[in-house]
PDB file of C-alpha atoms in Angstrom:
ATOM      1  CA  UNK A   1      70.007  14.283  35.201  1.00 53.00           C
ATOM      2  CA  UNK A   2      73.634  14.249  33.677  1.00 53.00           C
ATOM      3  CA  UNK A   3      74.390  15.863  30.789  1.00 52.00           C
ATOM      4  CA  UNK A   4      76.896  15.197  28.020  1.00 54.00           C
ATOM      5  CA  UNK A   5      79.214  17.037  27.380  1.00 58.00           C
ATOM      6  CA  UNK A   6      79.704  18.964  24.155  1.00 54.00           C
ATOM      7  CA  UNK A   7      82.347  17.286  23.041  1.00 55.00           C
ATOM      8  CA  UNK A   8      80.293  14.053  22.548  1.00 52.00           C
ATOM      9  CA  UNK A   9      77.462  15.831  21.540  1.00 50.00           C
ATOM     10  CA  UNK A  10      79.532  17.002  19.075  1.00 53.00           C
ATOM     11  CA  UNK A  11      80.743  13.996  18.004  1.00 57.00           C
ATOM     12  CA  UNK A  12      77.040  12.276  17.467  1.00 56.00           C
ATOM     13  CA  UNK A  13      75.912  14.647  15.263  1.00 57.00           C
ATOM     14  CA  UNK A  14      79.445  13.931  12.844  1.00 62.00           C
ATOM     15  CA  UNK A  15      79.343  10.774  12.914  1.00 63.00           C
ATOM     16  CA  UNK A  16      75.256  11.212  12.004  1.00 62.00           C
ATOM     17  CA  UNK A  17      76.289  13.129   9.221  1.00 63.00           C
ATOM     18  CA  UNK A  18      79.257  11.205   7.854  1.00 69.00           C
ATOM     19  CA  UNK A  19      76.278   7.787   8.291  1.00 65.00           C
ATOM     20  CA  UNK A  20      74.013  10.190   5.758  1.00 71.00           C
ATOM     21  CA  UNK A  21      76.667  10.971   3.755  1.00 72.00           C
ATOM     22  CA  UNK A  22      77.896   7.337   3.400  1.00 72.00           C
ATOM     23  CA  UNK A  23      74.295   6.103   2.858  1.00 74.00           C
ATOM     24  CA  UNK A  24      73.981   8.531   0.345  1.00 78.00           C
ATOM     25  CA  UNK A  25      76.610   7.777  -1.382  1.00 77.00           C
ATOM     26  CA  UNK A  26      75.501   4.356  -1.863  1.00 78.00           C
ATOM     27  CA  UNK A  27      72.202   4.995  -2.930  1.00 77.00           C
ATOM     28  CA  UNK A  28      73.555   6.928  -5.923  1.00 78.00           C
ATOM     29  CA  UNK A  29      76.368   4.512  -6.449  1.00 78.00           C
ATOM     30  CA  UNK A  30      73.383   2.026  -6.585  1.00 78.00           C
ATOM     31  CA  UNK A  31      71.011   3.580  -8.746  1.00 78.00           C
ATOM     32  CA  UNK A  32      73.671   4.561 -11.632  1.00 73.00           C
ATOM     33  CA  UNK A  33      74.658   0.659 -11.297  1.00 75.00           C
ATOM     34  CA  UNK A  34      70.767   0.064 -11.969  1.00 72.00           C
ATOM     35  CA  UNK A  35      70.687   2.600 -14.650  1.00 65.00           C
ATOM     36  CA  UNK A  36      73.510   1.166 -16.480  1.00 65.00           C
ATOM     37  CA  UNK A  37      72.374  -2.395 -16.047  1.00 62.00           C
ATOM     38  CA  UNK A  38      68.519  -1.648 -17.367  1.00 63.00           C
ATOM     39  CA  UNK A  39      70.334   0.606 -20.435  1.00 57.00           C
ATOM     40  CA  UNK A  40      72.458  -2.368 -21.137  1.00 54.00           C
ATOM     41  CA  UNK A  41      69.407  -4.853 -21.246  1.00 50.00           C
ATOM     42  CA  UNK A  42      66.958  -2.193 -23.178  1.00 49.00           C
ATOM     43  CA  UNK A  43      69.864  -2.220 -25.747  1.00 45.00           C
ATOM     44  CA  UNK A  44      70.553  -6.261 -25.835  1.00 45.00           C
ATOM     45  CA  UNK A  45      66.577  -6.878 -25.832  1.00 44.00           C
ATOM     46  CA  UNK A  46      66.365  -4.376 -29.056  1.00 47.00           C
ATOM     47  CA  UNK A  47      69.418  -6.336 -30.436  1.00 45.00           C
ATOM     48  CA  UNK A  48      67.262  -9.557 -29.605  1.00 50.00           C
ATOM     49  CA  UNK A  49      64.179  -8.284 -30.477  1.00 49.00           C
ATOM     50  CA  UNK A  50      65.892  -7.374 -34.216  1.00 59.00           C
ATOM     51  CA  UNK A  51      67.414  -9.997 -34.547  1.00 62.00           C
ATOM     52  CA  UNK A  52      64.153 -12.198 -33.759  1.00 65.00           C
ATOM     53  CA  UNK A  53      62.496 -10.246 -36.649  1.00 64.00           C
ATOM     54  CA  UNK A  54      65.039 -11.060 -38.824  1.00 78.00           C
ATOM     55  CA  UNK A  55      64.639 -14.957 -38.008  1.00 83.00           C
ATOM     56  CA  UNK A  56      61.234 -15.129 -39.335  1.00 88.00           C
ATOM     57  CA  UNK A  57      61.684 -14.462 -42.803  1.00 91.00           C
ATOM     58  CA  UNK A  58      64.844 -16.572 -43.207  1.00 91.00           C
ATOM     59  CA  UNK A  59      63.494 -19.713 -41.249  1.00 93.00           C
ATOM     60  CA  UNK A  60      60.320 -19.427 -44.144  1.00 93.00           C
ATOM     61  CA  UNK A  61      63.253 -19.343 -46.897  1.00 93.00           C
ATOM     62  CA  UNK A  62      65.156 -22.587 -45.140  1.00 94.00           C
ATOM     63  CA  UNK A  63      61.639 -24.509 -45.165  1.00 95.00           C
ATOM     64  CA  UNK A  64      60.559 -23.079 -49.083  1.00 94.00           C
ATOM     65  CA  UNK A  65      64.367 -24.540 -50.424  1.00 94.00           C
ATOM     66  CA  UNK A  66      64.378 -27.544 -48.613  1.00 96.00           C
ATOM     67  CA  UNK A  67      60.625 -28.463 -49.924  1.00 96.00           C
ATOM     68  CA  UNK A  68      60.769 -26.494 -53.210  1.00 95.00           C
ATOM     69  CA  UNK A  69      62.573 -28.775 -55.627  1.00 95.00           C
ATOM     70  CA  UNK A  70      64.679 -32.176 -55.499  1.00 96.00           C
ATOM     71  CA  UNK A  71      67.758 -31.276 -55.203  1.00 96.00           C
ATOM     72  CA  UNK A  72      70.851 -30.651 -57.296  1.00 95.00           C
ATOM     73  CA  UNK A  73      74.676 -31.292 -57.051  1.00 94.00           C
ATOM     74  CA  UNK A  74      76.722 -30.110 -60.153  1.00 91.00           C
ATOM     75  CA  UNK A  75      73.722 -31.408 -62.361  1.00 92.00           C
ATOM     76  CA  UNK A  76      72.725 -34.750 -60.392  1.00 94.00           C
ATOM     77  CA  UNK A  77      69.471 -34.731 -58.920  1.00 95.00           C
ATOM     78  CA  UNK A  78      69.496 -37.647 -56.357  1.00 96.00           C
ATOM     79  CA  UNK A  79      72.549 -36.005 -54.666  1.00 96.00           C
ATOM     80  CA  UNK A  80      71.525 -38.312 -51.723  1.00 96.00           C
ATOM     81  CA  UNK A  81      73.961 -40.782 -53.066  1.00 96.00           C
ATOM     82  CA  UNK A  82      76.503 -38.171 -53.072  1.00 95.00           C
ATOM     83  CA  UNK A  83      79.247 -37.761 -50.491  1.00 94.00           C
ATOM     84  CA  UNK A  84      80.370 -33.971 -48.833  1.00 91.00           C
ATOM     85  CA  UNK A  85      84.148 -34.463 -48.706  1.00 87.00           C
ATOM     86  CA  UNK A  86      84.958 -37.535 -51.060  1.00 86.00           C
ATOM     87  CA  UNK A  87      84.269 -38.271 -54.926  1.00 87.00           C
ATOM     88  CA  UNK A  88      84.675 -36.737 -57.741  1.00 87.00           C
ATOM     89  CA  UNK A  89      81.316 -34.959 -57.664  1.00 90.00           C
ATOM     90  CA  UNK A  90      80.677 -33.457 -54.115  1.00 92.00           C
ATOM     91  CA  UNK A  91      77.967 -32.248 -51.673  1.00 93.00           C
ATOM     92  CA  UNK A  92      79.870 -28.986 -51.146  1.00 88.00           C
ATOM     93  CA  UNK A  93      80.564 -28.112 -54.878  1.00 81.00           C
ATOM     94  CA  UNK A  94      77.209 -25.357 -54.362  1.00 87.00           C
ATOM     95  CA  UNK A  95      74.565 -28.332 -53.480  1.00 93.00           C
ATOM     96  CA  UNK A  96      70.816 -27.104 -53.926  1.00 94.00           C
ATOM     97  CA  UNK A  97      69.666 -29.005 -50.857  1.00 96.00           C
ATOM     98  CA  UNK A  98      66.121 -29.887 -52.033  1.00 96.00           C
ATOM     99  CA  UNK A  99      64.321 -32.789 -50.160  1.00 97.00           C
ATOM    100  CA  UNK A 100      61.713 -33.474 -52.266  1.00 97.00           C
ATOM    101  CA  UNK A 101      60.968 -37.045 -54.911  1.00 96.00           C
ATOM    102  CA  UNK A 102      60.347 -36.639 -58.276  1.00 93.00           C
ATOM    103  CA  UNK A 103      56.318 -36.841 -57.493  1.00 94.00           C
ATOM    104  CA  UNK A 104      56.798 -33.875 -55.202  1.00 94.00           C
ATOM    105  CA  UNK A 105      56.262 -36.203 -51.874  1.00 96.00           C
ATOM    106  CA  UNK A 106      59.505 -36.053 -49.431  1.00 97.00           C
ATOM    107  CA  UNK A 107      62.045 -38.349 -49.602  1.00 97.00           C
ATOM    108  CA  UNK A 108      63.324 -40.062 -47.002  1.00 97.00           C
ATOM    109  CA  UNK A 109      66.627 -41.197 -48.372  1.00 97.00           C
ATOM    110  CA  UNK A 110      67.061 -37.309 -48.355  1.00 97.00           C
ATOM    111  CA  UNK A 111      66.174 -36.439 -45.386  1.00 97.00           C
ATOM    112  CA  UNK A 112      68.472 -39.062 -43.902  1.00 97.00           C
ATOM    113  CA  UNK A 113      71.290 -37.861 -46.340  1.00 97.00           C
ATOM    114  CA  UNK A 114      71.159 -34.664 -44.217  1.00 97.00           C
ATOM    115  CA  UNK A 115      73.824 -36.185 -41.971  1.00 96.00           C
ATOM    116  CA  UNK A 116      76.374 -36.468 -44.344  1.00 96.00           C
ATOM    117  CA  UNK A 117      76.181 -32.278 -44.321  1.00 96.00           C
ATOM    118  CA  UNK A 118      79.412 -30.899 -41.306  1.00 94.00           C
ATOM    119  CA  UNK A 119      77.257 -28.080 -39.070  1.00 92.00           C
ATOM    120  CA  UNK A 120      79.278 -24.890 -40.842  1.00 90.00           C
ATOM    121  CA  UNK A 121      78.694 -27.108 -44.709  1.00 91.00           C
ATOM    122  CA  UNK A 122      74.851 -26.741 -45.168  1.00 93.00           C
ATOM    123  CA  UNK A 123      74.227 -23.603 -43.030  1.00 92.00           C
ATOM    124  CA  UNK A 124      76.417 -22.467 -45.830  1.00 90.00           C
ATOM    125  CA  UNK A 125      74.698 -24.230 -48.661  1.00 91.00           C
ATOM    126  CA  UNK A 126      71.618 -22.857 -47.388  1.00 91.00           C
ATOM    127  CA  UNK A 127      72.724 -19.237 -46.655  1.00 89.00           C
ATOM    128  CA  UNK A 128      72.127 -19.324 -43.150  1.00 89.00           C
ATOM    129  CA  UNK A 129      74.260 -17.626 -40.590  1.00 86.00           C
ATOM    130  CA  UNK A 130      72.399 -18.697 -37.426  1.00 86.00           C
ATOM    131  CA  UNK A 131      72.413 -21.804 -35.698  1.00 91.00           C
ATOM    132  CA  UNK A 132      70.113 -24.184 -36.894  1.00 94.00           C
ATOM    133  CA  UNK A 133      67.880 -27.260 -36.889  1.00 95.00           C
ATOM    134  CA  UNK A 134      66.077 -29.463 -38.874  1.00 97.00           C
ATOM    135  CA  UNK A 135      63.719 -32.365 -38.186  1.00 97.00           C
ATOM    136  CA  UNK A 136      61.324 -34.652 -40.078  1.00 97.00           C
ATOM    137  CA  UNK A 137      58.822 -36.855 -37.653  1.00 97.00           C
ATOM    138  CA  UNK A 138      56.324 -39.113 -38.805  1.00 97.00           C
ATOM    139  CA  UNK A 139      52.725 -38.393 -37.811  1.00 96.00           C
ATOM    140  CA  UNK A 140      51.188 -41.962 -37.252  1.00 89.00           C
ATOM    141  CA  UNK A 141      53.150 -43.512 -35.835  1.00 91.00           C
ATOM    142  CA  UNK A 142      55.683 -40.686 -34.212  1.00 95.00           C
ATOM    143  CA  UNK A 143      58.702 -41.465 -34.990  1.00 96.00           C
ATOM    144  CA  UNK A 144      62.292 -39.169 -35.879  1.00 97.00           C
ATOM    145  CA  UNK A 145      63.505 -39.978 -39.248  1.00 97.00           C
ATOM    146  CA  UNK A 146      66.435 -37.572 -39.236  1.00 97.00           C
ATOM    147  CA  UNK A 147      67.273 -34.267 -36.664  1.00 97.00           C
ATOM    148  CA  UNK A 148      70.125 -32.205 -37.876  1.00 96.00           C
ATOM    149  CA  UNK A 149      71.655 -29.293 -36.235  1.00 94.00           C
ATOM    150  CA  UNK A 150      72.895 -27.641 -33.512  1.00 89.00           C
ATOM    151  CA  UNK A 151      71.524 -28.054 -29.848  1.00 87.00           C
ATOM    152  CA  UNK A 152      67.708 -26.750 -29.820  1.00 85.00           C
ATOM    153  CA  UNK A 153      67.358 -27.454 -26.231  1.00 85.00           C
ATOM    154  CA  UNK A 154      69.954 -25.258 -25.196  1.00 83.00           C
ATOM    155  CA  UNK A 155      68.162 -22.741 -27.032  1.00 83.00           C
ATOM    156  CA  UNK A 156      67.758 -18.899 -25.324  1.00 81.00           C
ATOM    157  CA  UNK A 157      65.428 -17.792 -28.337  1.00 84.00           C
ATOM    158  CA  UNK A 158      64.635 -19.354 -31.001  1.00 86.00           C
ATOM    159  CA  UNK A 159      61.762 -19.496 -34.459  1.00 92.00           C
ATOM    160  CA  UNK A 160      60.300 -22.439 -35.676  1.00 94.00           C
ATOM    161  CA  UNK A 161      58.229 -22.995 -38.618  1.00 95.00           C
ATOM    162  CA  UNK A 162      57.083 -26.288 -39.921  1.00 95.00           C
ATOM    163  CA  UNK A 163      55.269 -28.063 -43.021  1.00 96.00           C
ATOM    164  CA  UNK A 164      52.745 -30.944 -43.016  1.00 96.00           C
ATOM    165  CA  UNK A 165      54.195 -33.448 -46.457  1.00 96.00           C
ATOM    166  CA  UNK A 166      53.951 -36.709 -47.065  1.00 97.00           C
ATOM    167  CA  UNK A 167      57.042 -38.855 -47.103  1.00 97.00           C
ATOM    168  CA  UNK A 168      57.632 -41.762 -48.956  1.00 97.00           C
ATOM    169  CA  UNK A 169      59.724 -44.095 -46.911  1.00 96.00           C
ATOM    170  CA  UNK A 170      62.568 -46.138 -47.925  1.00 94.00           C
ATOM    171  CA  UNK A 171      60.517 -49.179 -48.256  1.00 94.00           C
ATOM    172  CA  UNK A 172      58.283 -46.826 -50.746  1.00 94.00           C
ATOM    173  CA  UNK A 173      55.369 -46.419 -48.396  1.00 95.00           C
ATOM    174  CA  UNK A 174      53.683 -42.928 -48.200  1.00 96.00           C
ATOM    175  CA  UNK A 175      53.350 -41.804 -44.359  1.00 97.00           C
ATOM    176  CA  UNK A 176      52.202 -37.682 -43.548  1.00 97.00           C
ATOM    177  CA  UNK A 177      54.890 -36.398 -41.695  1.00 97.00           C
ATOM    178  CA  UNK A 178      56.104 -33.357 -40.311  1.00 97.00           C
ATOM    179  CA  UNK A 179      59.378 -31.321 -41.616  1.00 97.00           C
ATOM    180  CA  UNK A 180      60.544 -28.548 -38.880  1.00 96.00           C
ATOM    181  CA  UNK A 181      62.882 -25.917 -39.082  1.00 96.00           C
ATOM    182  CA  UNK A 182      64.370 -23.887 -36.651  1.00 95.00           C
ATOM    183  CA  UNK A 183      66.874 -21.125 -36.398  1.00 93.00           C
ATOM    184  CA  UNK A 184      68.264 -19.982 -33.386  1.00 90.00           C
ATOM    185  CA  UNK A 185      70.633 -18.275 -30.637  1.00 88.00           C
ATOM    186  CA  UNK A 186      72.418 -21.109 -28.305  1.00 83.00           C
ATOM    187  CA  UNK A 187      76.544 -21.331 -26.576  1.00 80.00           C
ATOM    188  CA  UNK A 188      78.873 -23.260 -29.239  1.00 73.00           C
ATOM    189  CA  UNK A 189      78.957 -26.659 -28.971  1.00 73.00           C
ATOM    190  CA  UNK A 190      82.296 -28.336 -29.742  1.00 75.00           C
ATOM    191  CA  UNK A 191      82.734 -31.422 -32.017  1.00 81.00           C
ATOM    192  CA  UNK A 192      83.374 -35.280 -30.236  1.00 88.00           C
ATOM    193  CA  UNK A 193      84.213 -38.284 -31.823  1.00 92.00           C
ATOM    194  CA  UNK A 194      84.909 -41.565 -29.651  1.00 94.00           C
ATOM    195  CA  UNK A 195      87.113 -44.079 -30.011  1.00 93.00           C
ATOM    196  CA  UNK A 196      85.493 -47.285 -30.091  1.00 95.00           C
ATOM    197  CA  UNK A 197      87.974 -50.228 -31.657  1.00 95.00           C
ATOM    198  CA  UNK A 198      91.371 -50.316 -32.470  1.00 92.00           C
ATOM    199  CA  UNK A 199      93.746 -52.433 -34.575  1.00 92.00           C
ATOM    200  CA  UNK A 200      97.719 -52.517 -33.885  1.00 88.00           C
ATOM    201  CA  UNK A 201     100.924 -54.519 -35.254  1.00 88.00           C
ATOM    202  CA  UNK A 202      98.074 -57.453 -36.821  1.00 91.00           C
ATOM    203  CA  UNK A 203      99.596 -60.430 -38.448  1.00 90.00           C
ATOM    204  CA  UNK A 204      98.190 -59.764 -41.310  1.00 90.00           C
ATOM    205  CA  UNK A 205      95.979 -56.446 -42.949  1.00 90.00           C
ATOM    206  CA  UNK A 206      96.942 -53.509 -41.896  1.00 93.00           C
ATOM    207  CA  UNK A 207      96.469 -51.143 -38.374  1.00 91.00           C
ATOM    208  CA  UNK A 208      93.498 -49.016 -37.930  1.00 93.00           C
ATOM    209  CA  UNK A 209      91.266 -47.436 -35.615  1.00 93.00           C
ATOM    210  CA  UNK A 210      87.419 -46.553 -35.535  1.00 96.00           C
ATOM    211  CA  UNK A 211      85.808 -43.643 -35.007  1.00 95.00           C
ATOM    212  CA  UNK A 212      82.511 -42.774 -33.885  1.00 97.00           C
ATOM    213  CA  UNK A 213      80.671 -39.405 -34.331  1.00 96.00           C
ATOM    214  CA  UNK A 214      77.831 -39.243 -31.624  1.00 95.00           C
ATOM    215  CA  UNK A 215      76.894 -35.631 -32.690  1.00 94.00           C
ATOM    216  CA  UNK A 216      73.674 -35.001 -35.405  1.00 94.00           C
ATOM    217  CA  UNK A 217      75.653 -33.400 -37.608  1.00 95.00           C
ATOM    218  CA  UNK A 218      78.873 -34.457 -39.917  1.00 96.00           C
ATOM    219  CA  UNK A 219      82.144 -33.569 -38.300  1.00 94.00           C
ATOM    220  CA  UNK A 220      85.126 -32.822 -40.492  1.00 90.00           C
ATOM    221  CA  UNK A 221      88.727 -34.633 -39.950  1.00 86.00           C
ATOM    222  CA  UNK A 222      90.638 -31.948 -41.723  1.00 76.00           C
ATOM    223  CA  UNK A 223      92.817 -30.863 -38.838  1.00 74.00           C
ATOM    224  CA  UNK A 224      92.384 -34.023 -36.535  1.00 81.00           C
ATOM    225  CA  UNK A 225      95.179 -35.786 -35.646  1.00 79.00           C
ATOM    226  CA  UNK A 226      96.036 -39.130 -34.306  1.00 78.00           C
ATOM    227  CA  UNK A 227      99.213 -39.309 -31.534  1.00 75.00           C
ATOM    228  CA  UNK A 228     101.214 -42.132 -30.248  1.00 71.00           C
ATOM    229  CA  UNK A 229     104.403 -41.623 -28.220  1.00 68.00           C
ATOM    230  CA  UNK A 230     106.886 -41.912 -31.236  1.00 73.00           C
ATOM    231  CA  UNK A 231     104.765 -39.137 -33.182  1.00 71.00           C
ATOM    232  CA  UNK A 232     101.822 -37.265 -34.566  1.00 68.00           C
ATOM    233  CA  UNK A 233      99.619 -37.924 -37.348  1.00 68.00           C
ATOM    234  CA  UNK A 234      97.551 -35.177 -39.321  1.00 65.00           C
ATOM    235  CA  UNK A 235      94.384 -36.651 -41.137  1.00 69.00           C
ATOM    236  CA  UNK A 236      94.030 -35.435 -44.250  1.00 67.00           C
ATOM    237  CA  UNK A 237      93.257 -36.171 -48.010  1.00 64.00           C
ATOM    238  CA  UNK A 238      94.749 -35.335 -50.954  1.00 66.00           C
ATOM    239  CA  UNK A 239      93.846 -31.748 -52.775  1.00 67.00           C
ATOM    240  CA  UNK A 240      90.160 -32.688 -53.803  1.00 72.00           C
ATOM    241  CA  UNK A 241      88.979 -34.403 -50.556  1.00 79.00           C
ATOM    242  CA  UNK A 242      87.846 -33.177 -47.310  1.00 84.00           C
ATOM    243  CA  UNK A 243      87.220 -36.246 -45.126  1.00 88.00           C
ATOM    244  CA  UNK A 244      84.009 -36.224 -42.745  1.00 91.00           C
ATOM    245  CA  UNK A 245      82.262 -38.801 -40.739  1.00 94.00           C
ATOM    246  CA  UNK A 246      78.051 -38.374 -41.180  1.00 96.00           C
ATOM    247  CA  UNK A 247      75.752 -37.861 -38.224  1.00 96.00           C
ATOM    248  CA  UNK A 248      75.632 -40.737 -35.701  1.00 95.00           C
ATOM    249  CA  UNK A 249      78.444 -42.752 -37.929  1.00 96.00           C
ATOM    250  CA  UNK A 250      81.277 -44.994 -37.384  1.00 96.00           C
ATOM    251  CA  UNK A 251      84.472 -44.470 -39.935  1.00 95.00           C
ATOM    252  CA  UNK A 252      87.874 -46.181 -39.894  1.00 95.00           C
ATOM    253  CA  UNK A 253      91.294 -44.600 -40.248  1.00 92.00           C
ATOM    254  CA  UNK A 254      93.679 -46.872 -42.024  1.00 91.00           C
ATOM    255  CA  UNK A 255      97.037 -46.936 -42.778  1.00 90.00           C
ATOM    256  CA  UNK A 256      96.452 -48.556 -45.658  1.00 92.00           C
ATOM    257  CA  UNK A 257      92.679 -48.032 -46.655  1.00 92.00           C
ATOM    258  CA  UNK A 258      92.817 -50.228 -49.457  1.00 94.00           C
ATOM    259  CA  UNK A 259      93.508 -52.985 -47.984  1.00 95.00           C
ATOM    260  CA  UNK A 260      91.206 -52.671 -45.130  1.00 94.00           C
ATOM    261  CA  UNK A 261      88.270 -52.103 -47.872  1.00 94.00           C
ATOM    262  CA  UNK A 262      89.278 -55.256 -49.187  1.00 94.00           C
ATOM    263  CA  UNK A 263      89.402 -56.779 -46.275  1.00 94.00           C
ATOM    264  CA  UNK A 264      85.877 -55.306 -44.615  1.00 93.00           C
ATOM    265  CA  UNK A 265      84.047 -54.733 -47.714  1.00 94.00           C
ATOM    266  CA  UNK A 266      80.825 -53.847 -45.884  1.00 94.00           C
ATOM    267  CA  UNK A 267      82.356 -51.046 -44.337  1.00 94.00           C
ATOM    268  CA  UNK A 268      81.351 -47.691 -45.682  1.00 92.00           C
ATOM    269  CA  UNK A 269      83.598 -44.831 -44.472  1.00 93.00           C
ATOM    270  CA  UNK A 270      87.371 -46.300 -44.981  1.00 93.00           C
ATOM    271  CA  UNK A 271      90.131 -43.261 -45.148  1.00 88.00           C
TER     272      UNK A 271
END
């Protein structure tokens, strides 16, 4: 039998050892990669985990204001009829967002005057720095009267309390229903509005657009503006107004809104 020289013999065992050296290498670069990765998630799971805690008590304060009294904007109590941008008394002039009738049964204008609120505008009112929700289903039959808020089912953790009330409906009909609240962690979501009709050079009235706001909460203007090729236009209002369309809400843009107004009376959101 031949055998190999020393030279290659040699050579075998160096490359063996450079292969264990190499393959230990890795295995160390490996587990300090692991060890950094599980310290990283220990710490973000006790970040979680803290912040979780936190969530209970202030979801319980969100439900205990919105069903503790009626309401109150600068001294009117059916602030429903109020608007958050326009008027001379506001919805964000430090609104007490209660959603409660007189009787102490919920009201349903209320709850559906929740969309006039902008996301950042009654997080705010409320004292709420987490994303949040709010929903108010009837029991029999089940049906949404109003969802407000951010998006729940992109949710990674979230706390939800909720309150069994009865709600007097618009047509003044008492139904139980359920009022849910919901704070939670979830990626920013970024406002939309659609374009849906436009009016140029008429014959007569003025030009205009309409806007739709397809997101379930009120979207502010201030900053928005409208571009042709000659220029751009900045929507604003003057010193007192911040303009906003409600939740699921159509609103024109006019050049000149009062004669629009007089033109489409029935039309509620004219700027």
């Amino acid at each position: 039998m031949a055998v190999p020289p020393r030279g290659a013999l040699m050579r075998r065992d160096e490359q063996g050892v450079t292969h264990v050296i190499e393959y230990t290498l890795a295995l160390t670069l490996f587990i300090m990669l692991l060890h950094s990765f599980t310290t990283t998630m220990e710490f973000r799971l006790g970040v979680d985990l803290d912040r979780q805690d936190q969530r209970y008590p202030a979801v319980r304060v969100v439900l205990g204001e919105l069903t503790g009294s009626v309401g109150n904007a600068s001294g009117v109590e059916a602030w429903e009829t109020l608007e958050w941008g326009t008027g001379e008394t506001q919805l964000r002039n430090g609104t007490t967002v209660g959603l409660l009738a007189s009787d102490g049964v919920l009201s349903e204008a209320k709850c559906q005057a929740l969309a006039k609120f902008p996301y950042g505008g009654l997080r705010e009112e409320l004292g709420i720095n987490e994303e949040l929700a709010i929903e108010v289903r009837t029991l029999s039959p089940d049906a949404q009267v109003i969802f407000w808020g951010g998006d729940l089912d992109s949710a990674s953790i979230s706390v939800t309390e909720e309150r069994l009330l009865l709600l007097r409906t618009t047509g003044g009909d008492e139904v139980p229903a359920k009022l849910r609240v919901s704070l939670f962690e979830a990626p920013f979501v970024s406002d939309s509005l659609y374009l849906t009709e436009i009016m140029y050079a008429p014959t007569s009235g003025t030009e205009w657009i309409e806007l739709y706001n397809p997101r379930d909460t009120a979207i502010m203007l201030s900053g928005w503006k409208l571009s042709d090729l000659e220029e751009d236009d900045l929507i604003t209002g003057d010193e007192t107004e911040q303009l906003s369309i409600p939740a699921r809400t159509a609103a024109v843009i006019a050049s000149n809104p009062t004669i629009f107004a007089s033109d489409y009376p029935s039309v509620s959101y004219v700027f």
